[in-house]
Short mmCIF file of C-alpha atoms in Angstrom, two decimals:
data_model
loop_
_atom_site.label_atom_id
_atom_site.label_comp_id
_atom_site.label_asym_id
_atom_site.label_seq_id
_atom_site.Cartn_x
_atom_site.Cartn_y
_atom_site.Cartn_z
CA ILE A 1 -17.03 -72.04 69.05
CA ARG A 2 -13.71 -72.63 70.48
CA CYS A 3 -12.79 -76.00 71.74
CA LYS A 4 -10.00 -78.54 71.28
CA ALA A 5 -9.04 -80.38 68.41
CA ALA A 6 -6.30 -83.08 67.59
CA VAL A 7 -4.98 -81.75 64.29
CA ALA A 8 -2.90 -83.78 62.06
CA TRP A 9 -0.59 -81.20 60.23
CA GLU A 10 1.35 -83.80 58.11
CA ALA A 11 1.20 -87.51 57.18
CA GLY A 12 2.77 -89.92 59.93
CA LYS A 13 3.28 -87.28 62.59
CA PRO A 14 1.62 -87.01 66.01
CA LEU A 15 -1.41 -85.17 66.12
CA VAL A 16 -1.24 -81.64 68.05
CA MET A 17 -3.82 -80.38 70.44
CA GLU A 18 -4.93 -77.00 69.20
CA GLU A 19 -7.82 -74.58 69.67
CA VAL A 20 -9.92 -74.49 67.05
CA GLU A 21 -13.10 -72.48 66.08
CA VAL A 22 -16.12 -74.51 65.07
CA ALA A 23 -18.67 -73.00 62.50
CA PRO A 24 -22.29 -72.74 63.08
CA PRO A 25 -24.19 -75.54 61.39
CA GLN A 26 -25.41 -74.80 57.73
CA ASN A 27 -28.33 -75.95 55.87
CA HIS A 28 -28.99 -79.67 56.82
CA GLU A 29 -25.97 -79.89 59.39
CA VAL A 30 -26.15 -80.27 63.24
CA ARG A 31 -23.06 -79.26 65.54
CA ILE A 32 -22.27 -81.83 67.91
CA LYS A 33 -20.54 -81.78 71.47
CA ILE A 34 -18.01 -85.01 71.14
CA LEU A 35 -17.90 -86.78 74.78
CA PHE A 36 -16.50 -90.06 73.62
CA THR A 37 -14.17 -90.91 70.50
CA SER A 38 -12.71 -94.08 69.49
CA LEU A 39 -9.97 -94.87 66.89
CA CYS A 40 -10.27 -96.95 63.73
CA HIS A 41 -7.72 -98.53 61.68
CA THR A 42 -9.25 -96.54 58.60
CA ASP A 43 -8.16 -93.13 60.66
CA VAL A 44 -4.69 -94.42 60.83
CA TYR A 45 -4.26 -95.88 57.39
CA PHE A 46 -5.07 -92.25 56.27
CA TRP A 47 -3.18 -90.31 58.83
CA GLU A 48 -0.14 -92.55 57.50
CA ALA A 49 -1.14 -91.26 53.51
CA LYS A 50 -0.48 -94.41 52.20
CA GLY A 51 -1.78 -95.16 48.59
CA GLN A 52 -4.53 -91.93 48.30
CA THR A 53 -4.51 -88.45 48.08
CA PRO A 54 -2.86 -86.73 51.36
CA LEU A 55 -5.05 -83.75 52.65
CA PHE A 56 -3.69 -82.18 55.46
CA PRO A 57 -4.09 -80.35 58.01
CA ARG A 58 -6.87 -82.53 59.12
CA ILE A 59 -9.02 -83.77 61.98
CA PHE A 60 -9.72 -87.07 62.04
CA GLY A 61 -11.65 -89.36 63.71
CA HIS A 62 -15.56 -90.96 62.62
CA GLU A 63 -16.59 -93.20 65.69
CA ALA A 64 -17.99 -91.12 68.34
CA GLY A 65 -20.57 -90.81 70.36
CA GLY A 66 -22.20 -86.91 71.63
CA ILE A 67 -25.00 -84.89 72.20
CA VAL A 68 -26.23 -82.30 69.75
CA GLU A 69 -25.44 -78.41 70.40
CA SER A 70 -27.50 -77.23 67.66
CA VAL A 71 -28.91 -77.51 64.60
CA GLY A 72 -29.14 -75.80 61.49
CA GLU A 73 -31.64 -75.14 58.70
CA GLY A 74 -34.11 -77.69 57.10
CA VAL A 75 -33.17 -80.27 60.51
CA THR A 76 -36.34 -81.53 61.78
CA ASP A 77 -35.43 -85.02 63.08
CA LEU A 78 -32.75 -83.65 65.41
CA GLN A 79 -33.01 -81.25 68.15
CA PRO A 80 -30.62 -80.03 70.70
CA GLY A 81 -29.81 -82.58 73.60
CA ASP A 82 -30.13 -85.36 71.50
CA HIS A 83 -27.71 -88.29 71.89
CA VAL A 84 -26.03 -89.44 68.61
CA LEU A 85 -23.61 -91.17 67.04
CA PRO A 86 -22.07 -89.42 63.48
CA ILE A 87 -21.70 -92.21 61.33
CA PHE A 88 -18.95 -92.19 58.51
CA THR A 89 -21.61 -93.13 55.45
CA GLY A 90 -25.24 -91.42 55.22
CA GLU A 91 -29.10 -91.71 54.54
CA CYS A 92 -30.33 -88.72 52.83
CA GLY A 93 -33.67 -90.75 52.61
CA ASP A 94 -34.33 -89.46 49.14
CA CYS A 95 -31.89 -91.25 46.92
CA ARG A 96 -32.89 -94.86 45.34
CA HIS A 97 -30.81 -96.50 47.47
CA CYS A 98 -32.38 -94.71 50.20
CA HIS A 99 -35.81 -95.86 48.98
CA SER A 100 -34.42 -99.35 47.97
CA GLY A 101 -35.34 -101.66 50.83
CA GLU A 102 -32.20 -103.86 49.74
CA SER A 103 -29.16 -101.01 49.67
CA ASN A 104 -27.48 -98.90 52.58
CA MET A 105 -25.49 -97.18 49.91
CA CYS A 106 -26.95 -93.53 49.96
CA ASP A 107 -26.02 -91.81 46.40
CA LEU A 108 -25.50 -88.37 48.62
CA LEU A 109 -23.70 -89.29 51.16
CA ARG A 110 -21.84 -92.30 50.76
CA ILE A 111 -18.59 -92.62 52.37
CA ASN A 112 -15.96 -90.01 50.35
CA THR A 113 -12.18 -90.10 51.66
CA GLU A 114 -11.25 -87.31 49.03
CA ARG A 115 -13.61 -84.57 50.50
CA GLY A 116 -12.34 -81.87 53.15
CA GLY A 117 -15.37 -79.92 53.36
CA MET A 118 -19.16 -80.09 53.91
CA ILE A 119 -21.50 -80.93 51.13
CA HIS A 120 -23.48 -77.92 51.23
CA ASP A 121 -21.01 -75.32 50.04
CA GLY A 122 -17.67 -77.90 49.89
CA GLU A 123 -16.33 -75.34 53.09
CA SER A 124 -14.86 -76.53 56.00
CA ARG A 125 -16.61 -75.86 59.74
CA PHE A 126 -12.89 -75.64 61.46
CA SER A 127 -10.64 -73.03 61.27
CA ILE A 128 -7.23 -71.78 63.19
CA ASN A 129 -6.72 -68.03 63.05
CA GLY A 130 -9.23 -67.98 60.32
CA LYS A 131 -7.08 -70.66 58.07
CA PRO A 132 -9.59 -73.91 57.00
CA ILE A 133 -8.96 -77.39 58.65
CA HIS A 134 -9.67 -80.21 56.22
CA HIS A 135 -12.72 -82.36 57.75
CA PHE A 136 -12.56 -86.47 57.37
CA LEU A 137 -15.37 -88.63 56.17
CA GLY A 138 -17.61 -85.79 57.17
CA THR A 139 -17.55 -86.42 60.98
CA SER A 140 -14.15 -85.35 62.50
CA THR A 141 -14.80 -86.81 65.95
CA PHE A 142 -11.44 -85.69 67.25
CA SER A 143 -12.60 -82.46 68.46
CA GLU A 144 -14.37 -81.48 71.27
CA TYR A 145 -17.41 -80.28 68.89
CA THR A 146 -17.70 -80.81 65.40
CA VAL A 147 -20.06 -80.09 62.44
CA VAL A 148 -21.97 -83.50 60.51
CA GLN A 149 -24.50 -83.47 57.65
CA SER A 150 -27.83 -84.43 59.50
CA GLY A 151 -28.05 -87.31 56.87
CA GLN A 152 -25.21 -89.04 58.61
CA VAL A 153 -26.08 -88.47 62.60
CA ALA A 154 -28.18 -91.46 64.06
CA LYS A 155 -30.25 -90.70 66.80
CA ILE A 156 -29.93 -92.86 69.93
CA ASN A 157 -31.22 -94.12 73.03
CA PRO A 158 -30.21 -91.20 75.75
CA ASP A 159 -29.94 -94.18 78.35
CA ALA A 160 -27.16 -95.59 76.66
CA PRO A 161 -23.53 -95.33 77.96
CA LEU A 162 -21.73 -93.24 75.08
CA ASP A 163 -18.06 -94.38 75.97
CA LYS A 164 -19.60 -98.02 75.06
CA VAL A 165 -21.82 -97.13 71.96
CA CYS A 166 -19.68 -94.88 70.37
CA ILE A 167 -17.38 -97.77 68.94
CA VAL A 168 -21.03 -98.89 67.03
CA SER A 169 -20.02 -95.80 64.85
CA CYS A 170 -17.81 -98.37 62.11
CA GLY A 171 -16.13 -101.05 62.67
CA LEU A 172 -18.59 -103.02 65.12
CA SER A 173 -21.62 -102.26 62.82
CA THR A 174 -19.63 -103.52 59.70
CA GLY A 175 -18.49 -106.54 61.18
CA LEU A 176 -21.57 -107.47 63.27
CA GLY A 177 -24.19 -106.63 60.10
CA ALA A 178 -22.13 -108.63 57.62
CA THR A 179 -22.65 -111.82 59.53
CA LEU A 180 -26.63 -110.74 61.07
CA ASN A 181 -27.49 -109.30 57.84
CA VAL A 182 -25.71 -110.72 54.90
CA ALA A 183 -24.19 -114.02 55.94
CA LYS A 184 -27.06 -114.75 57.44
CA PRO A 185 -26.00 -117.99 59.20
CA LYS A 186 -28.93 -120.61 60.73
CA LYS A 187 -28.83 -121.90 64.12
CA GLY A 188 -26.35 -124.64 64.20
CA GLN A 189 -24.34 -123.63 61.09
CA SER A 190 -20.55 -123.32 60.57
CA ILE A 191 -18.90 -120.27 59.69
CA ALA A 192 -15.18 -119.14 59.25
CA ILE A 193 -13.96 -115.85 59.88
CA PHE A 194 -11.05 -114.91 57.83
CA GLY A 195 -9.21 -112.06 60.14
CA LEU A 196 -9.56 -111.24 64.00
CA GLY A 197 -9.18 -107.69 64.19
CA ALA A 198 -11.80 -105.52 65.39
CA VAL A 199 -14.19 -106.06 62.19
CA GLY A 200 -13.53 -109.84 62.41
CA LEU A 201 -14.37 -110.37 66.33
CA ALA A 202 -17.79 -108.40 65.72
CA ALA A 203 -18.37 -110.63 62.97
CA ALA A 204 -17.75 -113.82 65.16
CA GLU A 205 -20.23 -111.71 67.65
CA GLY A 206 -22.56 -111.71 65.22
CA ALA A 207 -22.22 -115.63 64.59
CA ARG A 208 -22.35 -116.29 68.29
CA ILE A 209 -25.79 -114.49 68.66
CA ALA A 210 -27.13 -116.12 65.52
CA GLY A 211 -26.49 -119.51 67.32
CA ALA A 212 -23.47 -120.58 64.77
CA SER A 213 -22.36 -123.80 66.38
CA ARG A 214 -18.72 -124.00 64.65
CA ILE A 215 -16.57 -120.59 64.63
CA ILE A 216 -13.50 -121.19 62.77
CA GLY A 217 -11.15 -117.86 63.40
CA VAL A 218 -8.61 -117.80 60.46
CA ASP A 219 -5.52 -115.21 60.90
CA LEU A 220 -1.82 -115.58 60.35
CA ASN A 221 -1.48 -114.17 64.00
CA SER A 222 -1.94 -116.61 66.63
CA LYS A 223 -1.58 -114.19 69.34
CA ARG A 224 -5.11 -113.45 68.41
CA PHE A 225 -6.57 -116.53 69.26
CA ASP A 226 -6.85 -116.48 72.91
CA GLN A 227 -8.69 -113.27 72.87
CA ALA A 228 -10.76 -114.60 70.32
CA LYS A 229 -12.49 -117.10 72.38
CA GLU A 230 -14.11 -114.08 74.16
CA PHE A 231 -15.93 -113.42 71.09
CA GLY A 232 -17.31 -117.25 70.31
CA VAL A 233 -14.49 -118.33 68.23
CA THR A 234 -14.22 -122.14 68.86
CA GLU A 235 -11.71 -123.33 66.40
CA PHE A 236 -8.18 -121.44 65.13
CA VAL A 237 -6.74 -122.13 61.85
CA ASN A 238 -3.25 -120.22 60.83
CA PRO A 239 -2.23 -120.79 57.38
CA ARG A 240 1.36 -120.56 58.34
CA ASP A 241 0.66 -123.91 59.94
CA HIS A 242 -0.18 -125.92 56.98
CA ASP A 243 1.53 -126.91 53.89
CA LYS A 244 -1.51 -126.87 51.76
CA PRO A 245 -4.39 -124.04 50.60
CA VAL A 246 -6.50 -123.15 53.97
CA GLN A 247 -9.37 -123.62 52.06
CA GLN A 248 -8.40 -127.09 51.53
CA VAL A 249 -7.87 -127.29 55.50
CA ILE A 250 -10.99 -125.96 56.22
CA ALA A 251 -12.86 -128.35 54.15
CA GLU A 252 -11.38 -131.13 55.53
CA MET A 253 -12.41 -129.65 58.91
CA THR A 254 -15.77 -129.59 57.84
CA ASP A 255 -16.78 -132.35 55.90
CA GLY A 256 -16.62 -130.45 52.42
CA GLY A 257 -16.67 -126.44 53.89
CA VAL A 258 -18.15 -124.37 55.79
CA ASP A 259 -22.02 -123.27 55.78
CA ARG A 260 -20.55 -119.38 55.63
CA SER A 261 -17.67 -117.52 55.70
CA VAL A 262 -16.66 -113.51 55.97
CA GLU A 263 -13.45 -111.83 54.94
CA CYS A 264 -12.17 -108.80 56.91
CA THR A 265 -8.80 -108.68 55.76
CA GLY A 266 -9.03 -106.55 52.69
CA SER A 267 -6.12 -109.52 51.41
CA VAL A 268 -7.26 -110.68 47.81
CA GLN A 269 -6.12 -114.18 48.72
CA ALA A 270 -8.03 -114.22 51.86
CA MET A 271 -11.21 -113.11 49.51
CA ILE A 272 -10.33 -116.31 47.55
CA GLN A 273 -10.02 -118.59 50.71
CA ALA A 274 -12.93 -117.19 52.10
CA PHE A 275 -14.97 -118.14 49.03
CA GLU A 276 -13.85 -121.20 48.50
CA CYS A 277 -13.63 -123.06 51.61
CA VAL A 278 -17.83 -122.69 51.80
CA HIS A 279 -19.61 -125.91 51.01
CA ASP A 280 -20.93 -125.92 47.41
CA GLY A 281 -25.04 -126.38 47.19
CA TRP A 282 -25.51 -123.53 49.91
CA GLY A 283 -22.71 -121.87 51.17
CA VAL A 284 -22.38 -118.25 51.23
CA ALA A 285 -19.05 -115.97 51.32
CA VAL A 286 -19.06 -112.41 52.34
CA LEU A 287 -16.56 -109.91 51.57
CA VAL A 288 -15.88 -106.85 53.98
CA GLY A 289 -12.40 -106.26 53.65
CA VAL A 290 -11.02 -103.24 51.19
CA PRO A 291 -8.63 -104.37 48.83
CA SER A 292 -5.65 -102.71 47.30
CA LYS A 293 -6.75 -100.79 44.15
CA ASP A 294 -4.85 -102.90 41.85
CA ASP A 295 -6.03 -106.22 42.99
CA ALA A 296 -7.98 -108.89 40.86
CA PHE A 297 -10.09 -111.44 42.31
CA LYS A 298 -9.64 -114.73 40.10
CA THR A 299 -11.48 -117.96 40.97
CA HIS A 300 -12.76 -120.99 38.71
CA PRO A 301 -16.16 -120.22 37.48
CA MET A 302 -17.50 -123.91 38.55
CA ASN A 303 -16.87 -122.67 41.94
CA LEU A 304 -20.03 -120.39 41.30
CA LEU A 305 -21.85 -123.15 39.19
CA ASN A 306 -21.58 -125.22 42.14
CA GLU A 307 -23.93 -123.03 44.02
CA ARG A 308 -21.47 -120.93 45.93
CA THR A 309 -22.63 -117.60 46.66
CA LEU A 310 -20.31 -114.86 46.78
CA LYS A 311 -21.70 -111.47 47.96
CA GLY A 312 -19.92 -108.14 49.53
CA THR A 313 -21.38 -105.63 52.00
CA PHE A 314 -20.87 -101.82 53.17
CA PHE A 315 -21.18 -101.08 56.76
CA GLY A 316 -22.84 -104.39 57.21
CA ASN A 317 -25.69 -103.35 55.46
CA TYR A 318 -26.88 -100.96 58.00
CA LYS A 319 -28.64 -97.89 56.91
CA PRO A 320 -27.32 -95.53 59.81
CA LYS A 321 -30.37 -93.32 60.85
CA THR A 322 -32.97 -96.43 60.41
CA ASP A 323 -31.11 -99.37 61.31
CA ILE A 324 -27.90 -98.32 64.17
CA PRO A 325 -30.24 -97.11 66.95
CA GLY A 326 -31.51 -100.76 66.97
CA VAL A 327 -27.75 -102.06 67.16
CA VAL A 328 -27.45 -99.48 70.37
CA GLU A 329 -30.99 -101.50 71.61
CA LYS A 330 -29.50 -105.03 71.11
CA TYR A 331 -26.89 -103.51 73.54
CA MET A 332 -29.06 -102.36 76.10
CA ASN A 333 -31.10 -105.39 75.87
CA LYS A 334 -27.84 -107.56 77.01
CA GLU A 335 -27.98 -109.37 73.41
CA LEU A 336 -24.59 -107.54 72.17
CA GLU A 337 -21.49 -107.39 74.39
CA LEU A 338 -19.57 -104.20 73.90
CA GLU A 339 -17.19 -103.99 76.54
CA LYS A 340 -15.19 -106.99 75.75
CA PHE A 341 -14.17 -104.65 72.39
CA ILE A 342 -12.60 -101.96 74.10
CA THR A 343 -9.15 -102.50 75.42
CA HIS A 344 -7.52 -99.04 76.58
CA THR A 345 -9.16 -95.53 77.63
CA VAL A 346 -7.33 -92.52 77.11
CA PRO A 347 -7.36 -88.95 77.77
CA PHE A 348 -8.51 -86.83 74.67
CA SER A 349 -5.37 -85.20 75.67
CA GLU A 350 -3.22 -87.94 75.21
CA ILE A 351 -4.72 -89.52 71.94
CA ASN A 352 -1.26 -90.32 70.28
CA LYS A 353 -1.02 -93.50 72.87
CA ALA A 354 -4.27 -94.55 70.94
CA PHE A 355 -2.30 -94.16 67.37
CA ASP A 356 0.63 -96.08 69.43
CA TYR A 357 -1.45 -98.68 70.83
CA MET A 358 -2.98 -99.31 67.64
CA LEU A 359 0.60 -99.32 65.55
CA LYS A 360 1.49 -102.04 67.72
CA GLY A 361 -0.86 -104.25 67.69
CA GLU A 362 -2.00 -104.07 71.01
CA SER A 363 -5.20 -102.88 70.67
#
């Protein structure tokens, strides 16, 4: 199939609309017609090529909704016409992680930012005049058609509006699941959310759904506080406004600490603060943000011995094929609000505008 794709030819340079050729799906692959794609900060990070191996030319994109156009050999659970969300991580169904009821970190299809081809043969399914274009996260949704390993494709309710549920593919599920599946606040408990970007706001949405009584938002940018009220955040702390550590500020606000905390910044400082601000005896802190490679987490062991729990999560502990259709159903049942997460809509041909909005912090 020949179609339009937004190709990144080099780091940090505007994407270029090109006509690409998309090969048919091979063994255990599906070709998807992408109808809506959203932009995640991870796309921007790898497009800027900061701190990792640059791989160009490349087609970015990993939050999207579309319809299966064709399936390769061995695909039995998907067929042309299915409404789907391609996901940056997968569920092969065969490895120890997939068989475990406690993990969603598939051995075969776990996120791999270095891979530019498909798992089946290492080759790209995208080309321009016979020259291959690298894939991104096995999804490459900044293309009108893409090829994805079938274990990375969640089949969803065909009545769900793809322009809304496309955001379930990454950041929204990561934040929502960090609260609902990992922190698990009980009704009436307090929770602190560190970082009020899209993932942090999704974590707050999870806290709202769980019935938390106090949702404390922590961010260095006070401009984010007004918007966060829509997501159930009840109180705000900007660490810059205080001359004592923020964990101490929160402990004083909450009679010894919050019941739960979720860290969504990637700052190792915020991770330590999120852990140290939970109440001893029962407090649970969940780390979501991805730290820099040389970071080290430092806290006094007494913080653990005093019965605080520290947990990490990947993609909100959701198994892509098994669990993500249920997240879509939460939206269809009006338990989950997605519209408020969407700040701008731009035509695919103007995708660079979306990058500008994100780089300026306007989206």
